[in-house]
């Protein structure tokens, strides 16, 4: 054998050995860690967690920059997407075993001018390994690793599974990952609904999601789309005539990108984050790690009813603009005098602003920065219109005052039996004001809404009835503690127990507190499971304590809940990315008996006096409800306005006020019945009109079986005067439909569907059978879906043996 031939074979064998050695070294992680079972379980592609309403409506997502993806099954991907992908990216996809050597050699010898050599499987491996170095040497090593994973993928997955994994992983630009999110964002439809030209556009973006982005570069995107259509014709997926016709069409988008402000109930979803973390704190992943709501692709099923959520937001938007007009028309607000004694608050707000921090980073002194706050600039500010913002020119200093002078609100709806939260409105605009006013941590002075709880204790422990006579006289609790502080609101005589509550009489309530005792009442509130510890001061009879709307509804649940205190809850179950239930919530654990069923029933009947004759007079009649209870509340200096009411099937509470308590509605015409009650009333009007919700006007509270003496609503109403007896109290007035509710412009709800309702594939609804509602078809919360068992993790299948069929 010639020497030159021997040298050739030696070099060839040496090169082949070196190549095999490189592959072996790469496989064993010498050139960087190769994915292990723990790293790539199920699979390791970051995936957004999705939040669903009770009826399966997608409410929104939690994700990081690379985790904004939502997986879809092969059967739910349009055939046009599959055809476009294979025709454009990997024509021999169904023939090779992970590596297309013909395409690889072509790419090498043409330096990539006639296309790359990576198969779809290799591109999937690249995504799984999160690779893409710009360094040629490093990229060469990465290619070896991709080949290894590609071969293992092909050995352990079907072609359909590989395509599905790939389309769930690839980026489409604009922080959009996966075919489902791309389809939803660019066309507002599910991926199985994509037509040929839409599929071609999305597949075309895979070559360069920035260059061929139809939002940024529509001409380049159109050209690339047409290349994909041509490839589909070449590969026989469509005819030449059809391709010609499709290429003549313009790009039609319906683009709306999902962010934290879009979707249903944005305030609720923000609060939900902490609830999820708390629920899952003791739940571990199969590898022993903790779940991450931003990356682990969880599916969180909540109790929110989308229709009720929209009605709640509409009710807020229909009433708050008029209240805002009333506030800013007041002299002290109009001329800025309201800020004269509170300049320290403005100073603190300036220093906490992004503008101050950015200017400080630029090296400006405090004096220079402060001066800049008095110079007019163009900006967007909150406004009561359909966009909830407007363009204007004002100084940053004035914008701080402007935004802090906005009246805020909180509105929450729940099932009083099960505790399911049906709607949650935490403020007037999540886009501008992130602070939630419903949740447990946001506490405001509750005013007269505390009184029904005090009166319940009197019924439970002292045997009071609607007709029991109580004194409407200022009370002395010793050590100079007079409640109320002035006797001006006291009639000096007596009245019935029902009358005192209907007209929210402070002096009569102080008398009842004297009979019960502050310490005893504070303990009673704890017995109702109200989380906040209330100090035993005599003035808590009038609502001097601070509690959250969430806690108040929790306490009020005893009335329609037949004596059970029911914690409001918001999650029904949580699934992992494969559909396995990792946490199921049981509402029965949230219900604890707090008072007798008889006392709860008596109070539900007595509280009808408020909505028939008292401080929310006529409310029940206007809504046409058979039975209902409620209570208004107004605090010192009109800083807080409340209304909480309930029917046998549904309970809701509304709060209105400014974040700065010194900014108030000053007129005596403003009280809980005129400020907060209209939101509640408007909501129930919509709910009663929507028959699909199953909330009936003729529903009645169930009478306890062991009730000895029949309680007649007519008799209770007879014990309540037709007009306020004696002097005016803190919650006086008659609420009418027209009270401060004459806004003509329709603003609409803040919640926006993530995608069109027609294109949502609903998830089975979670329901709870209410013990008060007869003949109700239901199934337990968190019951299993009809989906088949999920497959094992990705790498267990990649590195395991291939199944023989």
Short mmCIF file of N, CA and C in Angstrom, two decimals, residues 264-354:
data_model
loop_
_atom_site.label_atom_id
_atom_site.label_comp_id
_atom_site.label_asym_id
_atom_site.label_seq_id
_atom_site.Cartn_x
_atom_site.Cartn_y
_atom_site.Cartn_z
N UNK A 264 -59.18 39.02 32.78
CA UNK A 264 -60.24 39.27 33.75
C UNK A 264 -59.68 39.56 35.14
N UNK A 265 -60.35 40.45 35.83
CA UNK A 265 -60.11 40.73 37.26
C UNK A 265 -58.64 40.94 37.58
N UNK A 266 -58.01 42.00 37.06
CA UNK A 266 -56.56 42.21 37.29
C UNK A 266 -56.19 42.38 38.76
N UNK A 267 -57.02 43.06 39.55
CA UNK A 267 -56.72 43.19 40.98
C UNK A 267 -56.75 41.82 41.65
N UNK A 268 -57.73 41.03 41.30
CA UNK A 268 -57.87 39.69 41.86
C UNK A 268 -56.65 38.84 41.53
N UNK A 269 -56.21 38.89 40.28
CA UNK A 269 -55.08 38.06 39.87
C UNK A 269 -53.79 38.45 40.58
N UNK A 270 -53.67 39.72 40.92
CA UNK A 270 -52.48 40.16 41.67
C UNK A 270 -52.50 39.61 43.09
N UNK A 271 -53.66 39.65 43.72
CA UNK A 271 -53.81 39.09 45.08
C UNK A 271 -53.67 37.57 45.05
N UNK A 272 -54.14 36.97 43.96
CA UNK A 272 -54.09 35.52 43.81
C UNK A 272 -52.66 34.98 43.88
N UNK A 273 -51.70 35.75 43.41
CA UNK A 273 -50.29 35.31 43.43
C UNK A 273 -49.87 34.86 44.83
N UNK A 274 -50.14 35.71 45.81
CA UNK A 274 -49.75 35.39 47.18
C UNK A 274 -50.53 34.20 47.71
N UNK A 275 -51.79 34.10 47.32
CA UNK A 275 -52.61 32.97 47.77
C UNK A 275 -52.07 31.66 47.22
N UNK A 276 -51.63 31.67 45.96
CA UNK A 276 -51.07 30.46 45.35
C UNK A 276 -49.81 30.04 46.08
N UNK A 277 -48.94 31.01 46.34
CA UNK A 277 -47.69 30.71 47.04
C UNK A 277 -47.97 30.11 48.42
N UNK A 278 -48.98 30.63 49.09
CA UNK A 278 -49.31 30.13 50.43
C UNK A 278 -49.88 28.72 50.34
N UNK A 279 -50.76 28.47 49.36
CA UNK A 279 -51.39 27.17 49.20
C UNK A 279 -50.36 26.09 48.85
N UNK A 280 -49.34 26.48 48.06
CA UNK A 280 -48.36 25.51 47.57
C UNK A 280 -47.07 25.46 48.40
N UNK A 281 -47.04 26.16 49.51
CA UNK A 281 -45.79 26.23 50.27
C UNK A 281 -45.31 24.86 50.76
N UNK A 282 -46.23 23.94 50.99
CA UNK A 282 -45.85 22.60 51.46
C UNK A 282 -45.98 21.54 50.37
N UNK A 283 -46.26 21.97 49.14
CA UNK A 283 -46.40 21.04 48.02
C UNK A 283 -45.11 21.07 47.21
N UNK A 284 -44.50 19.92 47.01
CA UNK A 284 -43.22 19.84 46.30
C UNK A 284 -43.38 19.18 44.93
N UNK A 285 -42.49 19.56 44.02
CA UNK A 285 -42.42 18.93 42.71
C UNK A 285 -41.82 17.53 42.84
N UNK A 286 -41.96 16.71 41.83
CA UNK A 286 -41.39 15.35 41.91
C UNK A 286 -39.89 15.34 42.21
N UNK A 287 -39.19 16.40 41.80
CA UNK A 287 -37.74 16.45 42.07
C UNK A 287 -37.42 17.04 43.44
N UNK A 288 -38.46 17.36 44.22
CA UNK A 288 -38.25 17.89 45.56
C UNK A 288 -38.22 19.39 45.64
N UNK A 289 -38.21 20.07 44.49
CA UNK A 289 -38.18 21.53 44.48
C UNK A 289 -39.55 22.14 44.69
N UNK A 290 -39.57 23.45 44.85
CA UNK A 290 -40.83 24.18 45.04
C UNK A 290 -41.38 24.65 43.70
N UNK A 291 -42.67 24.73 43.59
CA UNK A 291 -43.30 25.20 42.36
C UNK A 291 -43.11 26.70 42.20
N UNK A 292 -42.91 27.12 40.94
CA UNK A 292 -42.75 28.53 40.60
C UNK A 292 -43.90 28.91 39.68
N UNK A 293 -44.74 29.85 40.12
CA UNK A 293 -45.93 30.19 39.32
C UNK A 293 -45.56 30.86 38.01
N UNK A 294 -44.35 31.37 37.88
CA UNK A 294 -43.94 32.06 36.66
C UNK A 294 -43.33 31.12 35.62
N UNK A 295 -42.93 29.91 36.02
CA UNK A 295 -42.17 29.07 35.10
C UNK A 295 -42.67 27.64 34.98
N UNK A 296 -43.52 27.19 35.89
CA UNK A 296 -43.86 25.77 35.95
C UNK A 296 -45.15 25.38 35.25
N UNK A 297 -45.78 26.31 34.54
CA UNK A 297 -46.94 25.96 33.73
C UNK A 297 -48.12 25.44 34.52
N UNK A 298 -48.34 26.00 35.69
CA UNK A 298 -49.48 25.57 36.51
C UNK A 298 -50.80 26.06 35.90
N UNK A 299 -51.85 25.35 36.21
CA UNK A 299 -53.20 25.79 35.83
C UNK A 299 -53.97 25.99 37.13
N UNK A 300 -54.34 27.25 37.37
CA UNK A 300 -55.02 27.61 38.62
C UNK A 300 -56.49 27.86 38.32
N UNK A 301 -57.35 27.05 38.88
CA UNK A 301 -58.79 27.18 38.67
C UNK A 301 -59.39 27.94 39.85
N UNK A 302 -60.01 29.07 39.55
CA UNK A 302 -60.53 29.95 40.59
C UNK A 302 -62.05 29.90 40.65
N UNK A 303 -62.59 30.65 41.58
CA UNK A 303 -64.04 30.68 41.80
C UNK A 303 -64.72 31.85 41.09
N UNK A 304 -63.97 32.68 40.40
CA UNK A 304 -64.53 33.88 39.78
C UNK A 304 -65.53 33.52 38.68
N UNK A 305 -66.65 34.23 38.68
CA UNK A 305 -67.64 34.11 37.62
C UNK A 305 -67.44 35.28 36.65
N UNK A 306 -67.03 35.03 35.40
CA UNK A 306 -66.71 36.13 34.48
C UNK A 306 -67.85 37.12 34.27
N UNK A 307 -69.07 36.63 34.19
CA UNK A 307 -70.20 37.54 34.00
C UNK A 307 -70.38 38.46 35.21
N UNK A 308 -70.32 37.86 36.39
CA UNK A 308 -70.45 38.69 37.60
C UNK A 308 -69.29 39.67 37.71
N UNK A 309 -68.10 39.25 37.30
CA UNK A 309 -66.95 40.15 37.34
C UNK A 309 -67.19 41.35 36.43
N UNK A 310 -67.69 41.11 35.23
CA UNK A 310 -67.97 42.22 34.32
C UNK A 310 -69.07 43.12 34.88
N UNK A 311 -70.12 42.52 35.45
CA UNK A 311 -71.20 43.32 36.02
C UNK A 311 -70.70 44.17 37.18
N UNK A 312 -69.81 43.60 37.98
CA UNK A 312 -69.25 44.34 39.12
C UNK A 312 -68.45 45.55 38.63
N UNK A 313 -67.62 45.34 37.63
CA UNK A 313 -66.80 46.44 37.11
C UNK A 313 -67.65 47.49 36.41
N UNK A 314 -68.68 47.05 35.71
CA UNK A 314 -69.61 48.00 35.08
C UNK A 314 -70.32 48.84 36.13
N UNK A 315 -70.70 48.20 37.22
CA UNK A 315 -71.42 48.92 38.28
C UNK A 315 -70.54 49.97 38.93
N UNK A 316 -69.27 49.64 39.13
CA UNK A 316 -68.32 50.62 39.66
C UNK A 316 -68.14 51.77 38.69
N UNK A 317 -67.94 51.43 37.40
CA UNK A 317 -67.68 52.46 36.38
C UNK A 317 -68.88 53.35 36.12
N UNK A 318 -70.09 52.86 36.39
CA UNK A 318 -71.28 53.67 36.14
C UNK A 318 -71.53 54.68 37.25
N UNK A 319 -70.93 54.45 38.42
CA UNK A 319 -71.24 55.30 39.58
C UNK A 319 -70.10 56.21 40.03
N UNK A 320 -68.88 55.70 39.95
CA UNK A 320 -67.74 56.44 40.49
C UNK A 320 -67.46 57.78 39.80
N UNK A 321 -67.63 57.90 38.47
CA UNK A 321 -67.35 59.21 37.83
C UNK A 321 -68.18 60.35 38.40
N UNK A 322 -69.44 60.08 38.74
CA UNK A 322 -70.30 61.12 39.28
C UNK A 322 -69.84 61.52 40.68
N UNK A 323 -69.43 60.53 41.47
CA UNK A 323 -68.89 60.84 42.80
C UNK A 323 -67.62 61.67 42.68
N UNK A 324 -66.81 61.35 41.68
CA UNK A 324 -65.57 62.10 41.48
C UNK A 324 -65.87 63.56 41.14
N UNK A 325 -66.87 63.79 40.32
CA UNK A 325 -67.26 65.16 39.98
C UNK A 325 -67.69 65.92 41.23
N UNK A 326 -68.43 65.22 42.08
CA UNK A 326 -68.88 65.86 43.32
C UNK A 326 -67.70 66.22 44.21
N UNK A 327 -66.70 65.35 44.25
CA UNK A 327 -65.54 65.61 45.10
C UNK A 327 -64.74 66.81 44.61
N UNK A 328 -64.41 66.83 43.33
CA UNK A 328 -63.53 67.89 42.81
C UNK A 328 -64.24 69.24 42.71
N UNK A 329 -65.56 69.23 42.82
CA UNK A 329 -66.28 70.51 42.79
C UNK A 329 -66.29 71.20 44.16
N UNK A 330 -65.84 70.47 45.19
CA UNK A 330 -65.80 71.06 46.53
C UNK A 330 -64.69 72.11 46.60
N UNK A 331 -64.99 73.19 47.30
CA UNK A 331 -64.06 74.33 47.36
C UNK A 331 -62.66 73.97 47.80
N UNK A 332 -62.52 73.19 48.89
CA UNK A 332 -61.19 72.88 49.44
C UNK A 332 -60.35 72.04 48.48
N UNK A 333 -61.04 71.23 47.67
CA UNK A 333 -60.31 70.42 46.69
C UNK A 333 -60.00 71.26 45.45
N UNK A 334 -60.97 72.06 45.06
CA UNK A 334 -60.84 72.87 43.85
C UNK A 334 -59.71 73.89 43.97
N UNK A 335 -59.58 74.53 45.14
CA UNK A 335 -58.54 75.56 45.30
C UNK A 335 -57.26 75.02 45.91
N UNK A 336 -57.19 73.73 46.15
CA UNK A 336 -55.96 73.12 46.66
C UNK A 336 -55.76 73.25 48.16
N UNK A 337 -56.73 73.85 48.86
CA UNK A 337 -56.57 74.05 50.30
C UNK A 337 -56.48 72.73 51.06
N UNK A 338 -57.04 71.66 50.48
CA UNK A 338 -57.02 70.36 51.14
C UNK A 338 -55.60 69.86 51.37
N UNK A 339 -54.62 70.40 50.60
CA UNK A 339 -53.24 69.96 50.73
C UNK A 339 -52.40 70.86 51.62
N UNK A 340 -52.96 71.98 52.06
CA UNK A 340 -52.18 72.97 52.82
C UNK A 340 -51.52 72.37 54.06
N UNK A 341 -52.25 71.51 54.75
CA UNK A 341 -51.72 70.92 55.99
C UNK A 341 -51.08 69.55 55.77
N UNK A 342 -50.92 69.19 54.50
CA UNK A 342 -50.41 67.84 54.22
C UNK A 342 -49.32 67.86 53.16
N UNK A 343 -48.49 68.90 53.20
CA UNK A 343 -47.42 69.01 52.21
C UNK A 343 -46.39 67.90 52.37
N UNK A 344 -46.27 67.35 53.58
CA UNK A 344 -45.32 66.25 53.80
C UNK A 344 -45.70 65.01 53.00
N UNK A 345 -47.00 64.81 52.78
CA UNK A 345 -47.45 63.66 52.00
C UNK A 345 -47.05 63.82 50.54
N UNK A 346 -47.20 65.04 50.03
CA UNK A 346 -46.81 65.33 48.65
C UNK A 346 -45.30 65.18 48.49
N UNK A 347 -44.56 65.67 49.47
CA UNK A 347 -43.10 65.57 49.44
C UNK A 347 -42.67 64.09 49.39
N UNK A 348 -43.29 63.28 50.21
CA UNK A 348 -42.95 61.85 50.22
C UNK A 348 -43.32 61.18 48.91
N UNK A 349 -44.48 61.56 48.34
CA UNK A 349 -44.91 60.99 47.06
C UNK A 349 -43.95 61.35 45.94
N UNK A 350 -43.44 62.58 45.96
CA UNK A 350 -42.46 62.99 44.95
C UNK A 350 -41.21 62.13 45.03
N UNK A 351 -40.70 61.93 46.23
CA UNK A 351 -39.45 61.19 46.40
C UNK A 351 -39.60 59.70 46.12
N UNK A 352 -40.83 59.21 46.20
CA UNK A 352 -41.06 57.79 45.90
C UNK A 352 -41.35 57.55 44.43
N UNK A 353 -41.49 58.60 43.65
CA UNK A 353 -41.86 58.46 42.24
C UNK A 353 -40.69 58.00 41.39
N UNK A 354 -40.98 57.38 40.25
CA UNK A 354 -39.95 56.97 39.31
C UNK A 354 -39.21 58.17 38.75
#
